[in-house]
Amino acid sequence: MRTTCLASTSEAALRKLDDRVPLDLFSELRPVTSLFVQLQLTAGINTVATHTVVHDASRMMLEILCPHKGEINKIVLFDKGCAFLCVFGLGGEKLPYESIHALQSAIQIFNSCSTMLMKTEAVSVAVTSGTVFCGVTGHPLRHEYTVIGQKVNLAARMMVHYPGLVSCDAATYASSRLPPYYFKELPERKMKGLSHPGTVYQYVGITEKSIFGMGLAKKRSEYAPLLGREKEIDLFGSCLKAYEDLGQRHILAFEGTMGSGKSHLLTELAYLGQAAGHRVVAMELLEVNVRQSFCAIRTLMARALGLQDCEQCGARQRTLQTALRGTIEESSFCLLNDIFLVEFPVSDKVREMRGIERKKELHSTWAKVLEKTIGGEFGIFVIDNAHFIDPASWSIMSPVLRNVSYFMVMSLAPGYARTEGFCKAAADNTTSQKITYLHLDELKPSAVVQTVCQNLRVDSISRDLARFLIQRSSGIPYYCKELLGCLLCNDMLLLRTRRRAEKAEDNWESLITSAVEASPLAATSSSSAGNDGRVCIIRPDVNPENTVLPTTLKEIALAQLDRIKPLKQTLLKFAAVIGPVFTTQLLSHILPDGMRHKMNCLLDMLVSDNILKWLKTTEVPEDVRDPTKGPGTSRQAERGVERPSPSKKTTERQSGVLVFCVPLLREAAYELWPERQRVALHRKCAAFLERHAHKCKSCGQGDFVAFHRFTVTSTRKGGSSQGPAEQGDPHSWEALVLAGEQLKRDRTHGPEGALQQQQAFLEEDFGVAGWFLAKSEQTAELPSKTNRKHSGTCSCECKAIVESVLVPLARHYVAMGDAARAFYYLLESAAAYLHVSNSYVALMKLNEAEVLRNSLEKKANVITRFEEATFFSLKGEVCWRMGHVKLAKKTLREALSLLGRQFPRTSTGAFVKSRVEKLPCATHVGRRASSLPQEARRKRLAWLLRQSRCLSLLEHLFSLEGTSSGQTFCLLAARMKANTDRAVDSYQAADSCHR
């Protein structure tokens, strides 16, 4: 019974069961490729015959599916036949080129079932790609691991509405990246339950055009040459020059991962070769070609002989006879029939050959043709994706390439046998002089910026856009292209003309725009500072961090993620919810009880797999700790990543900080969570972080917006109502400080893997915050209660806490759909950035708060009056720091109005208000303060302190005017502030008495 159950259980589910993954963590939202096969059986077929057909069909399908890690998920019998649901890309089984594997399997299944199955009238196959639910469904006593979703339904409908062929949807067509001649567009048909199914294609597979038309798929940019590959282009030029001078054969091989720009590089080199007057024969191989015997040699010879231009069989025969006369005998031309789709008469000599003799003659003939093709005249041969050369072709090509003179350029990808063979040959002393082997590095940040500007046809891009693309793409051109395409498709970018002499309007939107455009990254140094130029920025109402990972990149990341064991992958999914940098204590807090004892061991394995890396452990054994030194500082963390020593026991590590090595892996792992589980994990993260959502010890441990927590009752549900002194162990705080320092470096300098080469570039070009601070210094520094200790430059731990606690809290609550708490922590983040004198990021956080606030205007009022006032007061402080005095006064007046302290706009109003402010009220305020409960007193304190802050700012702003009107308003603000401060003292005294 157990054996029968195991045989019918999905391999993906069995793998998770074997690794002891909890059953409630099986479910995922995963991009897969669904393949539906329908067999229409003959009428009147009996049960035994039906069983035989289903058994034979299952066996044939498994033989085709298993090499590509596809599996049969479900078999359904109905009155007219049966249907099979096959799935590619389930958990732990994701492979690159999944859509190609599915289409090739579909055509093989179609051909096999059509020709080999008895009692079958028609076969229909449909293939779709997209994100579906993969997991456990049904009653607990009869669970089923299956896939559910719109794409699965679409495949079932296509199978019925397009009978007798292999059909696929537009997503599969696009993700396969196969040339259009592999497909044929089908007429649109109405399908039940699907209003807009999209374009449907028939997959026709290998055709005559696909045999002879496989040139380089990439087209050279019409705007400018390839950027960032100057070293490779120079190497090509020197190797070509040596070949021209010496005439010795040479192979120039470039190895690079998927998306590293190999195809674009070879296209550029082919163009340069043609521009130099050389004959260039270029071809591209696809993943499907590696399983097609003699495909590579046929394509190479066909393109070298010009057969791609011959549409008719007779034209190809004449071309072959003209080119090969004298190279092979007339009687051997018939051996080329199958490979070049020609019809030479079969000679008596060939007809009499049998078995091995005919095979030897065939290989000999092809070798002569190849030698004539390659060594006949000077030329450059370019093979893209040479790792897809099929074994049969290589058995003929290998000996010929050792005996003729040629110059060949090829691209290779790691992890293939053909790549390893070239790599070993390049390292071998006997062949190293004839092979130049080069690994393609990631693009430098400056090249990424220049490439983006070239693609967008702009002069410069904003620093936020540049940092987003540099960090997410890790310097891989294809990743950068897909991310940029995603931003464009979602209308997240703005193209503007920047005029330096033009004065912007004095409003909040203009301030945001000018801040983003203040220090753009120039694409070239040739642009003049006085000329108008186009700049691309991220829309002010958009946060690029919230963009969903493009499907193409998600599939690449999942293919890497599925190489690790299910339990380690599950741990990564939990860590991904926390963020790119996380502490072990927070990870332990959100992990299920059954996984906590395995956490340290699993983390060490993930570090050894180069998926995670330790920044620093905060707990050091007593025998090696220096008693004169405190916890690790940011300067210590910047020295490098400390990997755990194999000899150190993992139990000694009480807490530590880890970072994802590849950002895309974290995003792909995060998006696997079903929404309900994702929200629950965000809630757990928020509950943990709220215990640390306050200032550091040296700054008083209070809220960044004074007594903020007592004004908003909703935040107390998460645990933030606890006093800072009651909120937790120091190890967790130290780890969060270290995590915050790393997040700050990532925000400022980019990913640590490229920190050394990026640092100078980013510090020079990403200096917007410094520009604003310099502009702020033109005005006098405003003394306040928050910066008396630090004189405007806070050197405490608040800089780190805002990065690792407050900003993530806002993100967690946005993901939970709790707008009120998200707004609360966006205000706290903005106030914290102002506290540490980072006006630019404070502006960005207030902009996020503005977008969130605008999205809630038509809904129920979830933002309190105090938070509305705080929002405007923080905007006023940011405007003042950035030199927008008029806008600062306007927003501060609005904040005071919401706080119940109207500030007059006219001199008459100021005169009347000053008289009112002189009236005595201290006794009344003191009696009222002592009669209120503690929570109400602190809530009132928050209002009074916010009023005092706004009045202090107004007093300072009006003092700068130097006019009689400004002096009047300055004195009024000072008087109102003095009265407010006396009320604050009364409430604080009452609070001290009742404590």
CSV table of C-alpha atoms in Angstrom, one decimal, residues 143-413:
chain,number,residue,atom,x,y,z
A,143,HIS,CA,-4.8,15.4,0.6
A,144,GLU,CA,-3.8,15.9,-3.0
A,145,TYR,CA,-0.7,17.8,-4.2
A,146,THR,CA,-1.8,19.6,-7.4
A,147,VAL,CA,-1.9,22.9,-9.3
A,148,ILE,CA,-4.8,25.3,-9.5
A,149,GLY,CA,-5.2,28.6,-11.3
A,150,GLN,CA,-6.3,30.5,-14.4
A,151,LYS,CA,-3.5,29.2,-16.5
A,152,VAL,CA,-4.4,25.6,-15.8
A,153,ASN,CA,-8.0,26.3,-16.8
A,154,LEU,CA,-6.8,28.0,-19.9
A,155,ALA,CA,-4.8,24.9,-20.9
A,156,ALA,CA,-7.8,22.7,-20.4
A,157,ARG,CA,-10.0,25.0,-22.6
A,158,MET,CA,-7.4,25.3,-25.3
A,159,MET,CA,-7.1,21.5,-25.4
A,160,VAL,CA,-10.8,21.3,-26.2
A,161,HIS,CA,-11.2,24.2,-28.6
A,162,TYR,CA,-8.0,23.5,-30.7
A,163,PRO,CA,-8.2,19.7,-31.3
A,164,GLY,CA,-5.7,17.7,-33.3
A,165,LEU,CA,-2.6,20.0,-32.8
A,166,VAL,CA,-0.2,21.4,-30.2
A,167,SER,CA,-1.3,24.8,-29.1
A,168,CYS,CA,0.2,27.3,-26.6
A,169,ASP,CA,-0.7,30.6,-25.1
A,170,ALA,CA,1.1,34.0,-25.7
A,171,ALA,CA,3.0,33.7,-22.4
A,172,THR,CA,4.6,30.4,-23.5
A,173,TYR,CA,5.3,31.8,-26.9
A,174,ALA,CA,7.1,34.8,-25.4
A,175,SER,CA,9.0,33.0,-22.6
A,176,SER,CA,10.4,30.3,-25.0
A,177,ARG,CA,12.2,33.1,-27.0
A,178,LEU,CA,12.1,30.8,-30.0
A,179,PRO,CA,12.1,32.4,-33.5
A,180,PRO,CA,8.6,33.1,-34.9
A,181,TYR,CA,8.8,30.4,-37.6
A,182,TYR,CA,8.5,27.7,-34.9
A,183,PHE,CA,4.8,28.9,-34.4
A,184,LYS,CA,1.7,29.6,-36.4
A,185,GLU,CA,-1.0,32.0,-35.0
A,186,LEU,CA,-4.4,30.4,-34.6
A,187,PRO,CA,-7.8,32.0,-35.0
A,188,GLU,CA,-9.4,33.4,-31.8
A,189,ARG,CA,-12.2,31.3,-30.3
A,190,LYS,CA,-14.6,31.9,-27.4
A,191,MET,CA,-13.8,29.8,-24.4
A,192,LYS,CA,-16.1,29.2,-21.4
A,193,GLY,CA,-15.1,31.2,-18.4
A,194,LEU,CA,-12.3,33.2,-20.2
A,195,SER,CA,-13.2,36.6,-21.5
A,196,HIS,CA,-9.7,37.5,-22.8
A,197,PRO,CA,-7.6,34.4,-23.3
A,198,GLY,CA,-5.1,36.2,-25.5
A,199,THR,CA,-3.4,35.1,-28.7
A,200,VAL,CA,-3.1,31.3,-29.2
A,201,TYR,CA,-0.4,29.8,-31.3
A,202,GLN,CA,0.3,26.4,-32.8
A,203,TYR,CA,3.7,25.0,-32.1
A,204,VAL,CA,4.9,23.4,-35.4
A,205,GLY,CA,8.4,22.6,-34.2
A,206,ILE,CA,11.3,22.0,-36.6
A,207,THR,CA,10.6,23.4,-40.1
A,208,GLU,CA,12.6,24.0,-43.2
A,209,LYS,CA,13.1,27.6,-42.2
A,210,SER,CA,14.3,26.7,-38.7
A,211,ILE,CA,16.9,24.4,-40.3
A,212,PHE,CA,18.5,27.1,-42.5
A,213,GLY,CA,17.5,30.4,-41.0
A,214,MET,CA,19.2,30.3,-37.6
A,215,GLY,CA,21.3,33.4,-37.8
A,216,LEU,CA,22.1,35.6,-34.8
A,217,ALA,CA,18.8,36.6,-33.2
A,218,LYS,CA,20.1,39.8,-31.6
A,219,LYS,CA,20.2,42.9,-33.6
A,220,ARG,CA,22.9,45.5,-33.1
A,221,SER,CA,21.7,48.8,-31.5
A,222,GLU,CA,21.1,51.4,-34.1
A,223,TYR,CA,21.9,54.2,-31.7
A,224,ALA,CA,25.4,53.4,-30.4
A,225,PRO,CA,27.9,50.6,-30.1
A,226,LEU,CA,27.9,48.0,-27.3
A,227,LEU,CA,28.8,49.6,-23.9
A,228,GLY,CA,30.8,48.1,-21.1
A,229,ARG,CA,32.6,45.4,-23.2
A,230,GLU,CA,35.6,47.4,-24.4
A,231,LYS,CA,38.1,44.8,-23.1
A,232,GLU,CA,36.4,42.0,-25.0
A,233,ILE,CA,36.2,44.0,-28.2
A,234,ASP,CA,39.9,44.9,-27.9
A,235,LEU,CA,40.7,41.2,-27.4
A,236,PHE,CA,38.8,40.3,-30.6
A,237,GLY,CA,40.7,42.9,-32.5
A,238,SER,CA,44.1,41.7,-31.4
A,239,CYS,CA,43.2,38.0,-32.0
A,240,LEU,CA,41.9,38.8,-35.5
A,241,LYS,CA,45.0,40.8,-36.3
A,242,ALA,CA,47.2,37.9,-35.3
A,243,TYR,CA,45.1,35.5,-37.5
A,244,GLU,CA,45.4,37.8,-40.5
A,245,ASP,CA,49.2,38.0,-40.0
A,246,LEU,CA,50.0,34.4,-39.2
A,247,GLY,CA,47.1,32.5,-40.8
A,248,GLN,CA,46.9,30.0,-37.9
A,249,ARG,CA,43.6,28.7,-36.6
A,250,HIS,CA,42.3,30.4,-33.5
A,251,ILE,CA,39.1,30.1,-31.3
A,252,LEU,CA,38.0,33.0,-29.2
A,253,ALA,CA,35.5,31.7,-26.6
A,254,PHE,CA,33.5,33.9,-24.2
A,255,GLU,CA,31.9,32.2,-21.2
A,256,GLY,CA,29.1,33.9,-19.3
A,257,THR,CA,26.0,33.1,-17.3
A,258,MET,CA,22.5,33.5,-18.7
A,259,GLY,CA,21.8,37.1,-19.4
A,260,SER,CA,25.4,38.3,-19.2
A,261,GLY,CA,25.3,39.7,-22.8
A,262,LYS,CA,27.0,37.0,-24.8
A,263,SER,CA,24.6,37.2,-27.7
A,264,HIS,CA,24.9,41.0,-27.9
A,265,LEU,CA,28.7,40.8,-27.7
A,266,LEU,CA,28.9,38.3,-30.6
A,267,THR,CA,26.5,40.5,-32.7
A,268,GLU,CA,28.8,43.4,-32.1
A,269,LEU,CA,31.9,41.4,-33.0
A,270,ALA,CA,30.2,40.1,-36.2
A,271,TYR,CA,29.4,43.6,-37.2
A,272,LEU,CA,33.0,44.7,-36.5
A,273,GLY,CA,34.3,41.8,-38.6
A,274,GLN,CA,32.0,42.7,-41.5
A,275,ALA,CA,33.0,46.4,-41.2
A,276,ALA,CA,36.6,45.4,-41.5
A,277,GLY,CA,35.8,43.7,-44.9
A,278,HIS,CA,35.8,40.1,-43.8
A,279,ARG,CA,33.3,37.4,-44.6
A,280,VAL,CA,31.3,36.5,-41.5
A,281,VAL,CA,29.3,33.3,-41.1
A,282,ALA,CA,27.1,33.7,-37.9
A,283,MET,CA,24.7,31.2,-36.4
A,284,GLU,CA,22.8,30.8,-33.1
A,285,LEU,CA,22.0,27.5,-31.5
A,286,LEU,CA,19.0,26.9,-29.2
A,287,GLU,CA,18.4,24.6,-26.4
A,288,VAL,CA,16.2,22.4,-28.6
A,289,ASN,CA,19.1,21.8,-31.0
A,290,VAL,CA,21.2,19.8,-28.5
A,291,ARG,CA,18.9,16.9,-29.0
A,292,GLN,CA,18.7,17.1,-32.8
A,293,SER,CA,21.4,15.0,-34.4
A,294,PHE,CA,23.7,16.9,-36.9
A,295,CYS,CA,21.8,20.1,-36.3
A,296,ALA,CA,24.9,22.3,-35.5
A,297,ILE,CA,27.0,21.0,-38.5
A,298,ARG,CA,24.0,21.3,-40.9
A,299,THR,CA,23.3,24.9,-39.8
A,300,LEU,CA,26.9,25.9,-40.0
A,301,MET,CA,27.4,24.5,-43.5
A,302,ALA,CA,24.1,25.7,-44.8
A,303,ARG,CA,24.8,29.3,-43.7
A,304,ALA,CA,28.4,29.1,-45.0
A,305,LEU,CA,27.1,27.8,-48.4
A,306,GLY,CA,24.2,30.3,-48.5
A,307,LEU,CA,21.5,27.7,-48.5
A,308,GLN,CA,19.3,30.0,-46.2
A,309,ASP,CA,18.5,32.1,-49.3
A,310,CYS,CA,17.3,29.0,-51.3
A,311,GLU,CA,13.6,28.5,-50.8
A,312,GLN,CA,13.2,25.6,-53.3
A,313,CYS,CA,14.8,22.2,-53.2
A,314,GLY,CA,16.2,22.6,-56.7
A,315,ALA,CA,17.9,25.8,-55.8
A,316,ARG,CA,19.7,24.2,-52.9
A,317,GLN,CA,20.8,21.3,-55.1
A,318,ARG,CA,22.4,23.7,-57.7
A,319,THR,CA,24.1,25.6,-54.9
A,320,LEU,CA,25.6,22.4,-53.4
A,321,GLN,CA,26.8,21.1,-56.8
A,322,THR,CA,28.4,24.5,-57.6
A,323,ALA,CA,30.2,24.8,-54.2
A,324,LEU,CA,31.2,21.1,-53.7
A,325,ARG,CA,32.1,19.9,-57.2
A,326,GLY,CA,35.6,18.5,-56.9
A,327,THR,CA,35.3,18.1,-53.1
A,328,ILE,CA,33.1,15.0,-53.0
A,329,GLU,CA,32.3,12.5,-55.7
A,330,GLU,CA,29.1,12.7,-57.7
A,331,SER,CA,28.0,9.4,-56.3
A,332,SER,CA,28.2,10.8,-52.7
A,333,PHE,CA,25.9,13.8,-53.2
A,334,CYS,CA,22.9,11.7,-52.3
A,335,LEU,CA,24.3,11.4,-48.8
A,336,LEU,CA,23.4,15.1,-48.3
A,337,ASN,CA,19.7,14.5,-49.0
A,338,ASP,CA,18.5,14.1,-45.4
A,339,ILE,CA,20.7,16.8,-43.9
A,340,PHE,CA,20.0,19.5,-46.5
A,341,LEU,CA,16.5,18.4,-47.5
A,342,VAL,CA,17.5,17.9,-51.1
A,343,GLU,CA,16.7,15.1,-53.6
A,344,PHE,CA,19.9,13.9,-55.4
A,345,PRO,CA,19.4,10.5,-57.0
A,346,VAL,CA,20.7,7.6,-54.9
A,347,SER,CA,23.8,6.2,-56.6
A,348,ASP,CA,24.4,2.4,-57.0
A,349,LYS,CA,27.5,2.7,-54.8
A,350,VAL,CA,25.5,4.2,-51.9
A,351,ARG,CA,22.6,1.8,-52.4
A,352,GLU,CA,24.9,-1.2,-52.0
A,353,MET,CA,26.4,0.1,-48.7
A,354,ARG,CA,25.1,-1.4,-45.5
A,355,GLY,CA,25.2,-0.4,-41.8
A,356,ILE,CA,28.6,0.7,-40.6
A,357,GLU,CA,30.1,1.2,-44.1
A,358,ARG,CA,27.3,3.6,-45.0
A,359,LYS,CA,27.8,5.5,-41.7
A,360,LYS,CA,31.5,5.8,-42.2
A,361,GLU,CA,31.0,7.1,-45.8
A,362,LEU,CA,28.4,9.6,-44.5
A,363,HIS,CA,30.8,11.0,-41.9
A,364,SER,CA,33.6,11.1,-44.4
A,365,THR,CA,31.5,13.1,-46.8
A,366,TRP,CA,30.3,15.5,-44.2
A,367,ALA,CA,33.8,16.0,-43.0
A,368,LYS,CA,35.0,16.9,-46.5
A,369,VAL,CA,32.1,19.4,-46.9
A,370,LEU,CA,32.9,20.9,-43.5
A,371,GLU,CA,36.6,21.2,-44.3
A,372,LYS,CA,35.7,22.9,-47.6
A,373,THR,CA,33.2,25.2,-45.9
A,374,ILE,CA,35.5,26.3,-43.1
A,375,GLY,CA,38.9,26.2,-44.6
A,376,GLY,CA,38.1,27.1,-48.1
A,377,GLU,CA,38.6,30.9,-47.8
A,378,PHE,CA,39.4,33.5,-45.1
A,379,GLY,CA,36.4,34.2,-42.9
A,380,ILE,CA,35.1,34.6,-39.4
A,381,PHE,CA,32.8,32.0,-38.0
A,382,VAL,CA,30.5,33.1,-35.1
A,383,ILE,CA,28.6,30.5,-33.1
A,384,ASP,CA,26.3,31.8,-30.3
A,385,ASN,CA,25.4,29.2,-27.6
A,386,ALA,CA,28.1,26.8,-28.7
A,387,HIS,CA,27.4,24.7,-25.6
A,388,PHE,CA,24.3,23.5,-27.5
A,389,ILE,CA,26.3,21.8,-30.2
A,390,ASP,CA,24.9,18.3,-30.5
A,391,PRO,CA,27.1,15.2,-29.9
A,392,ALA,CA,26.7,13.9,-33.5
A,393,SER,CA,27.8,17.2,-35.0
A,394,TRP,CA,30.8,17.5,-32.6
A,395,SER,CA,32.0,14.0,-33.5
A,396,ILE,CA,32.5,15.3,-37.1
A,397,MET,CA,33.5,18.9,-36.2
A,398,SER,CA,36.2,18.1,-33.6
A,399,PRO,CA,38.7,16.3,-35.9
A,400,VAL,CA,38.1,18.8,-38.8
A,401,LEU,CA,38.7,21.8,-36.6
A,402,ARG,CA,42.1,20.5,-35.6
A,403,ASN,CA,43.3,20.3,-39.2
A,404,VAL,CA,42.2,23.5,-41.0
A,405,SER,CA,42.9,27.2,-40.6
A,406,TYR,CA,40.0,29.3,-39.4
A,407,PHE,CA,39.0,32.0,-37.0
A,408,MET,CA,36.0,31.2,-34.8
A,409,VAL,CA,34.3,33.2,-32.1
A,410,MET,CA,31.8,31.5,-29.8
A,411,SER,CA,29.8,32.0,-26.6
A,412,LEU,CA,29.4,29.4,-23.9
A,413,ALA,CA,27.4,29.0,-20.7
